[in-house]
Amino acid sequence: MSTPAADRGSTTVADRAVRRIAGQAATEALAPGEVRTTRSTASVRGRRARVDVTVTLPYPAVLDDAGERVRAHVADRTARLTGLAVPAARVRVRELSLREEGGVGAPVEESASVEARVGGRARRPWSSRRVPVAVSACAAAVVCGVFLYDVVAVRTADRRPARWRADLMEWLTTHGPDSGVWPGAAVAFAVFCLGVWLLVLAVTPGRRGRLPMRPPLPGVHAVLDRRAMASLVRDAVSDCPGITRVRVDVGRRRARVRAGLAFGREEDARRVVTEAAVRALTSCGVARPPRLRVRLRPEPAWRAPAPGPVAVPAADGDSTPESGVR
């Protein structure tokens, strides 16, 4: 009895092939050249595949809309080319890249109109602070578990209390905060400081590295990483003529720009650098733009430009330009 051709074997699609297809599909979601894939992973289980893609999106753009288009295209394209079921694709936006000058006008106007229509108050992102909570919970669980084990052993098995617990109770009765002995007061003060610190972590937002942006859509809260903002300002200042060695530090309230001047007039270069940095900070769309401080330092090879031609009045009343150096 012969076996049908369709049942004589199986076709297996490797994770590597799915990963490359997903990475290429992400670059096709928007206009050519606007999306770049920095990392992609894929996991195939039977006839199903899970895809994870890290991309760079163009700036400016509505992130939720652009991210949804990339996610839908990656899932559909990967499923169609591999024959596997892709229930969902996970897209991570790592950074934003500036578009070319010709394609910036329309998105900026659209974003500005949306912000003017939506309005609302930008809120700082709230940090869940998983590490402090996990450490505190594990430490408390270990201490409580040790004490509970000893108490249960004494009550149920008629054992004697552990020596360490008896010694600890005796030490606490003689070295309490009211006994005038400094170890007890020091331990009590340390516990008090720990409690105050946990309360501060619980009631403060945290995530100081992110700045809230103006709400792009109703019910959407957007944030911008300060390092990304500093990168945009640094790129804008680096394009100014005569500027070298640019360093930008963006804080929650202030932005500091330090740049070196290789050639040109210092006053003109400072004005151009300030205007470029202000435009970059304004284009980021944060709810509260940081105050700008520019520090321009001439390079060792910099020389002050020679004075230009000076207009000297002629004898007949006409003004003719003559060189200031004879």
Short mmCIF file of C-alpha atoms in Angstrom, two decimals:
data_model
loop_
_atom_site.label_atom_id
_atom_site.label_comp_id
_atom_site.label_asym_id
_atom_site.label_seq_id
_atom_site.Cartn_x
_atom_site.Cartn_y
_atom_site.Cartn_z
CA MET A 1 0.00 0.00 0.00
CA SER A 2 1.49 3.31 -1.09
CA THR A 3 1.50 6.38 1.19
CA PRO A 4 0.16 9.64 -0.28
CA ALA A 5 2.81 12.21 -1.13
CA ALA A 6 1.39 14.70 1.34
CA ASP A 7 1.89 12.25 4.24
CA ARG A 8 5.45 11.15 3.45
CA GLY A 9 7.18 13.89 5.46
CA SER A 10 6.82 17.25 7.17
CA THR A 11 7.94 20.79 6.47
CA THR A 12 9.63 22.62 9.35
CA VAL A 13 10.25 26.35 9.31
CA ALA A 14 13.27 27.27 11.40
CA ASP A 15 13.24 30.07 13.94
CA ARG A 16 16.01 31.80 12.02
CA ALA A 17 13.92 32.02 8.85
CA VAL A 18 10.91 33.39 10.71
CA ARG A 19 13.12 35.92 12.47
CA ARG A 20 14.54 37.25 9.21
CA ILE A 21 11.14 37.43 7.56
CA ALA A 22 9.72 39.36 10.52
CA GLY A 23 12.65 41.78 10.54
CA GLN A 24 12.28 42.46 6.82
CA ALA A 25 8.50 42.81 7.12
CA ALA A 26 8.90 45.53 9.77
CA THR A 27 10.87 47.68 7.31
CA GLU A 28 8.02 47.43 4.79
CA ALA A 29 5.26 48.65 7.11
CA LEU A 30 5.73 52.39 6.45
CA ALA A 31 7.36 54.36 3.67
CA PRO A 32 10.66 52.97 2.34
CA GLY A 33 13.56 53.79 4.62
CA GLU A 34 11.48 55.08 7.54
CA VAL A 35 11.59 51.94 9.71
CA ARG A 36 14.84 50.24 10.69
CA THR A 37 15.01 46.90 12.48
CA THR A 38 17.64 46.72 15.22
CA ARG A 39 16.75 43.30 16.64
CA SER A 40 14.26 40.54 15.94
CA THR A 41 13.51 37.19 17.58
CA ALA A 42 11.14 34.35 16.73
CA SER A 43 10.03 31.14 18.42
CA VAL A 44 8.21 28.40 16.48
CA ARG A 45 6.08 25.86 18.36
CA GLY A 46 4.35 23.47 16.01
CA ARG A 47 2.28 25.55 13.58
CA ARG A 48 2.40 28.71 15.68
CA ALA A 49 5.10 31.37 15.87
CA ARG A 50 5.81 34.16 18.30
CA VAL A 51 7.61 37.19 16.89
CA ASP A 52 9.40 40.02 18.70
CA VAL A 53 10.81 42.95 16.72
CA THR A 54 12.73 46.04 17.94
CA VAL A 55 12.51 48.94 15.52
CA THR A 56 13.47 52.58 15.03
CA LEU A 57 10.58 54.81 13.92
CA PRO A 58 10.75 58.19 12.16
CA TYR A 59 10.30 61.41 14.10
CA PRO A 60 7.83 63.06 14.29
CA ALA A 61 5.10 60.42 14.18
CA VAL A 62 2.13 59.27 16.26
CA LEU A 63 3.74 56.35 18.04
CA ASP A 64 0.63 54.30 18.81
CA ASP A 65 -0.59 54.54 15.21
CA ALA A 66 2.81 53.80 13.66
CA GLY A 67 3.48 50.97 16.11
CA GLU A 68 0.11 49.36 15.39
CA ARG A 69 0.73 49.51 11.63
CA VAL A 70 4.14 47.88 12.05
CA ARG A 71 2.74 45.18 14.35
CA ALA A 72 -0.16 44.32 12.04
CA HIS A 73 2.06 44.21 8.96
CA VAL A 74 4.67 42.01 10.65
CA ALA A 75 2.05 39.52 11.84
CA ASP A 76 0.24 39.37 8.49
CA ARG A 77 3.36 39.23 6.33
CA THR A 78 5.09 36.60 8.45
CA ALA A 79 2.00 34.38 8.53
CA ARG A 80 1.52 34.66 4.77
CA LEU A 81 5.13 33.84 3.84
CA THR A 82 5.77 31.08 6.38
CA GLY A 83 2.35 29.42 6.49
CA LEU A 84 2.41 29.58 10.28
CA ALA A 85 -0.17 31.09 12.57
CA VAL A 86 1.12 34.32 14.14
CA PRO A 87 -1.45 35.22 16.81
CA ALA A 88 0.39 38.40 17.76
CA ALA A 89 3.62 40.20 17.04
CA ARG A 90 5.38 42.23 19.70
CA VAL A 91 6.94 45.48 18.54
CA ARG A 92 9.33 47.52 20.68
CA VAL A 93 10.22 51.08 19.69
CA ARG A 94 13.81 51.63 20.79
CA GLU A 95 14.47 55.11 19.40
CA LEU A 96 13.27 57.78 16.98
CA SER A 97 15.15 59.09 13.96
CA LEU A 98 14.67 62.47 12.31
CA ARG A 99 13.02 62.46 8.93
CA GLU A 100 14.38 64.26 5.93
CA GLU A 101 13.63 67.95 5.67
CA GLY A 102 11.04 67.46 2.91
CA GLY A 103 8.86 65.10 4.94
CA VAL A 104 8.69 66.97 8.20
CA GLY A 105 6.12 69.68 7.55
CA ALA A 106 2.88 67.75 7.36
CA PRO A 107 3.33 65.49 10.41
CA VAL A 108 4.31 68.47 12.58
CA GLU A 109 1.17 70.39 11.61
CA GLU A 110 -1.00 67.33 12.20
CA SER A 111 0.56 66.70 15.60
CA ALA A 112 0.15 70.35 16.56
CA SER A 113 -3.53 70.36 15.58
CA VAL A 114 -4.16 67.16 17.53
CA GLU A 115 -2.45 68.57 20.62
CA ALA A 116 -4.45 71.78 20.38
CA ARG A 117 -7.67 69.83 20.04
CA VAL A 118 -6.96 67.31 22.80
CA GLY A 119 -5.35 69.47 25.48
CA GLY A 120 -5.29 67.97 28.93
CA ARG A 121 -2.63 67.75 31.57
CA ALA A 122 0.48 65.66 31.16
CA ARG A 123 1.28 63.36 34.05
CA ARG A 124 4.63 61.97 35.07
CA PRO A 125 5.01 58.20 34.62
CA TRP A 126 4.55 56.22 37.81
CA SER A 127 7.20 53.67 38.67
CA SER A 128 6.15 50.37 40.20
CA ARG A 129 9.61 50.04 41.82
CA ARG A 130 9.72 46.28 41.60
CA VAL A 131 13.27 45.89 42.92
CA PRO A 132 12.78 47.66 46.30
CA VAL A 133 9.44 45.94 46.79
CA ALA A 134 10.86 42.52 45.91
CA VAL A 135 13.88 42.92 48.19
CA SER A 136 11.75 44.15 51.10
CA ALA A 137 9.18 41.39 50.60
CA CYS A 138 11.83 38.65 50.40
CA ALA A 139 13.63 39.91 53.51
CA ALA A 140 10.38 40.17 55.48
CA ALA A 141 9.25 36.74 54.27
CA VAL A 142 12.52 35.11 55.36
CA VAL A 143 12.48 36.72 58.81
CA CYS A 144 8.78 35.93 59.39
CA GLY A 145 9.25 32.39 58.12
CA VAL A 146 12.11 31.69 60.54
CA PHE A 147 10.15 33.08 63.50
CA LEU A 148 6.99 31.21 62.46
CA TYR A 149 8.85 27.91 62.17
CA ASP A 150 10.28 28.23 65.66
CA VAL A 151 6.91 29.23 67.21
CA VAL A 152 5.06 26.38 65.49
CA ALA A 153 7.73 23.91 66.57
CA VAL A 154 7.40 25.05 70.19
CA ARG A 155 3.57 24.97 70.19
CA THR A 156 2.97 21.75 68.28
CA ALA A 157 6.02 19.57 69.02
CA ASP A 158 6.68 20.73 72.59
CA ARG A 159 10.22 21.71 71.72
CA ARG A 160 12.29 24.22 73.58
CA PRO A 161 12.53 27.70 72.00
CA ALA A 162 15.53 28.15 69.78
CA ARG A 163 18.57 29.50 71.53
CA TRP A 164 18.92 32.41 69.11
CA ARG A 165 15.32 33.52 69.72
CA ALA A 166 15.71 33.36 73.50
CA ASP A 167 18.97 35.30 73.33
CA LEU A 168 17.39 37.85 70.99
CA MET A 169 14.42 38.41 73.28
CA GLU A 170 16.70 38.78 76.28
CA TRP A 171 18.92 41.24 74.40
CA LEU A 172 15.92 43.33 73.31
CA THR A 173 14.59 43.55 76.86
CA THR A 174 17.90 44.97 78.11
CA HIS A 175 18.93 47.05 75.08
CA GLY A 176 15.71 48.79 74.07
CA PRO A 177 15.57 52.44 72.98
CA ASP A 178 14.66 53.50 76.54
CA SER A 179 17.60 51.69 78.15
CA GLY A 180 20.12 54.37 77.20
CA VAL A 181 22.38 51.89 75.36
CA TRP A 182 23.46 53.07 71.91
CA PRO A 183 23.07 49.76 69.94
CA GLY A 184 19.34 49.64 70.58
CA ALA A 185 18.90 53.30 69.68
CA ALA A 186 20.95 52.82 66.50
CA VAL A 187 18.87 49.82 65.39
CA ALA A 188 15.64 51.70 66.12
CA PHE A 189 16.85 54.70 64.12
CA ALA A 190 17.85 52.47 61.18
CA VAL A 191 14.42 50.83 61.14
CA PHE A 192 12.80 54.26 61.29
CA CYS A 193 14.86 55.51 58.33
CA LEU A 194 14.00 52.38 56.34
CA GLY A 195 10.31 52.90 56.96
CA VAL A 196 10.47 56.56 55.92
CA TRP A 197 12.36 55.63 52.75
CA LEU A 198 9.77 53.00 51.81
CA LEU A 199 6.99 55.52 52.36
CA VAL A 200 8.77 58.03 50.11
CA LEU A 201 9.13 55.40 47.39
CA ALA A 202 5.44 54.55 47.69
CA VAL A 203 4.09 58.11 47.28
CA THR A 204 6.51 59.53 44.67
CA PRO A 205 6.21 58.83 40.92
CA GLY A 206 9.83 58.03 40.18
CA ARG A 207 11.20 57.35 36.69
CA ARG A 208 13.16 60.57 36.67
CA GLY A 209 14.78 59.62 33.37
CA ARG A 210 11.51 60.21 31.45
CA LEU A 211 9.75 63.48 30.74
CA PRO A 212 5.97 63.66 30.18
CA MET A 213 4.83 64.82 26.76
CA ARG A 214 1.72 66.71 25.74
CA PRO A 215 -1.15 64.20 25.29
CA PRO A 216 -1.20 63.24 21.59
CA LEU A 217 -4.65 61.59 21.77
CA PRO A 218 -7.48 61.38 24.31
CA GLY A 219 -6.59 58.89 27.01
CA VAL A 220 -3.00 58.50 25.81
CA HIS A 221 -0.09 59.40 28.09
CA ALA A 222 3.25 59.71 26.30
CA VAL A 223 6.73 60.09 27.78
CA LEU A 224 10.12 60.84 26.25
CA ASP A 225 13.41 59.51 27.52
CA ARG A 226 15.85 62.26 28.44
CA ARG A 227 18.67 60.48 26.62
CA ALA A 228 16.66 60.49 23.39
CA MET A 229 15.94 64.18 23.87
CA ALA A 230 19.63 64.87 24.43
CA SER A 231 20.47 62.92 21.27
CA LEU A 232 18.08 65.04 19.20
CA VAL A 233 19.51 68.27 20.58
CA ARG A 234 23.07 67.04 20.02
CA ASP A 235 22.34 66.19 16.38
CA ALA A 236 20.76 69.60 15.81
CA VAL A 237 23.69 71.48 17.34
CA SER A 238 26.27 69.35 15.52
CA ASP A 239 24.84 70.50 12.18
CA CYS A 240 25.70 74.14 12.97
CA PRO A 241 28.75 75.45 11.06
CA GLY A 242 31.99 75.55 12.98
CA ILE A 243 30.73 73.45 15.92
CA THR A 244 32.71 70.46 17.22
CA ARG A 245 32.64 68.22 20.33
CA VAL A 246 29.03 68.69 21.35
CA ARG A 247 27.86 67.45 24.74
CA VAL A 248 24.24 67.73 25.88
CA ASP A 249 22.85 66.97 29.33
CA VAL A 250 19.07 67.09 29.73
CA GLY A 251 17.64 67.20 33.23
CA ARG A 252 14.10 67.49 34.51
CA ARG A 253 14.29 71.29 34.65
CA ARG A 254 17.39 72.33 32.68
CA ALA A 255 19.21 71.39 29.49
CA ARG A 256 22.93 72.14 29.21
CA VAL A 257 24.72 72.33 25.88
CA ARG A 258 28.54 72.38 25.76
CA ALA A 259 30.14 72.79 22.36
CA GLY A 260 33.52 73.64 20.86
CA LEU A 261 34.01 76.34 18.24
CA ALA A 262 36.50 75.60 15.45
CA PHE A 263 35.99 78.70 13.28
CA GLY A 264 33.72 81.69 12.90
CA ARG A 265 32.60 84.54 15.12
CA GLU A 266 31.81 83.48 18.66
CA GLU A 267 28.72 85.71 19.01
CA ASP A 268 27.18 84.45 15.75
CA ALA A 269 27.97 80.83 16.59
CA ARG A 270 26.38 81.16 20.04
CA ARG A 271 23.22 82.60 18.52
CA VAL A 272 22.99 79.85 15.88
CA VAL A 273 23.60 77.11 18.47
CA THR A 274 20.97 78.56 20.80
CA GLU A 275 18.37 78.77 18.03
CA ALA A 276 19.06 75.18 16.90
CA ALA A 277 18.85 73.83 20.45
CA VAL A 278 15.61 75.72 21.14
CA ARG A 279 14.05 74.34 17.95
CA ALA A 280 15.08 70.80 18.87
CA LEU A 281 13.73 71.12 22.42
CA THR A 282 10.44 72.57 21.18
CA SER A 283 10.00 69.86 18.55
CA CYS A 284 10.21 67.13 21.20
CA GLY A 285 6.72 68.05 22.42
CA VAL A 286 7.36 67.70 26.15
CA ALA A 287 4.79 69.26 28.44
CA ARG A 288 7.37 71.41 30.21
CA PRO A 289 10.44 72.14 28.06
CA PRO A 290 13.61 72.45 30.15
CA ARG A 291 15.40 75.76 30.39
CA LEU A 292 18.37 75.97 28.05
CA ARG A 293 21.93 76.90 28.98
CA VAL A 294 24.57 77.11 26.24
CA ARG A 295 28.31 77.10 26.87
CA LEU A 296 30.51 77.68 23.84
CA ARG A 297 34.26 77.22 24.18
CA PRO A 298 36.69 78.05 21.34
CA GLU A 299 39.04 75.27 20.31
CA PRO A 300 42.83 75.73 20.71
CA ALA A 301 43.18 76.21 16.93
CA TRP A 302 40.42 78.84 16.79
CA ARG A 303 41.41 82.34 15.74
CA ALA A 304 39.24 85.44 15.78
CA PRO A 305 38.22 86.34 12.22
CA ALA A 306 39.86 89.41 10.70
CA PRO A 307 37.71 92.56 10.51
CA GLY A 308 35.85 93.02 7.25
CA PRO A 309 36.00 95.95 4.83
CA VAL A 310 35.26 99.38 6.30
CA ALA A 311 33.36 102.06 4.38
CA VAL A 312 35.46 105.25 4.17
CA PRO A 313 33.77 108.41 2.85
CA ALA A 314 35.41 109.85 -0.29
CA ALA A 315 36.23 113.48 -0.89
CA ASP A 316 33.32 114.01 -3.31
CA GLY A 317 30.83 112.71 -0.76
CA ASP A 318 30.47 109.20 -2.20
CA SER A 319 31.14 106.25 0.08
CA THR A 320 33.53 103.70 -1.34
CA PRO A 321 34.59 100.58 0.57
CA GLU A 322 38.29 100.40 1.36
CA SER A 323 40.24 97.78 3.18
CA GLY A 324 40.91 98.39 6.83
CA VAL A 325 44.51 97.18 6.38
CA ARG A 326 46.97 99.26 4.36
#
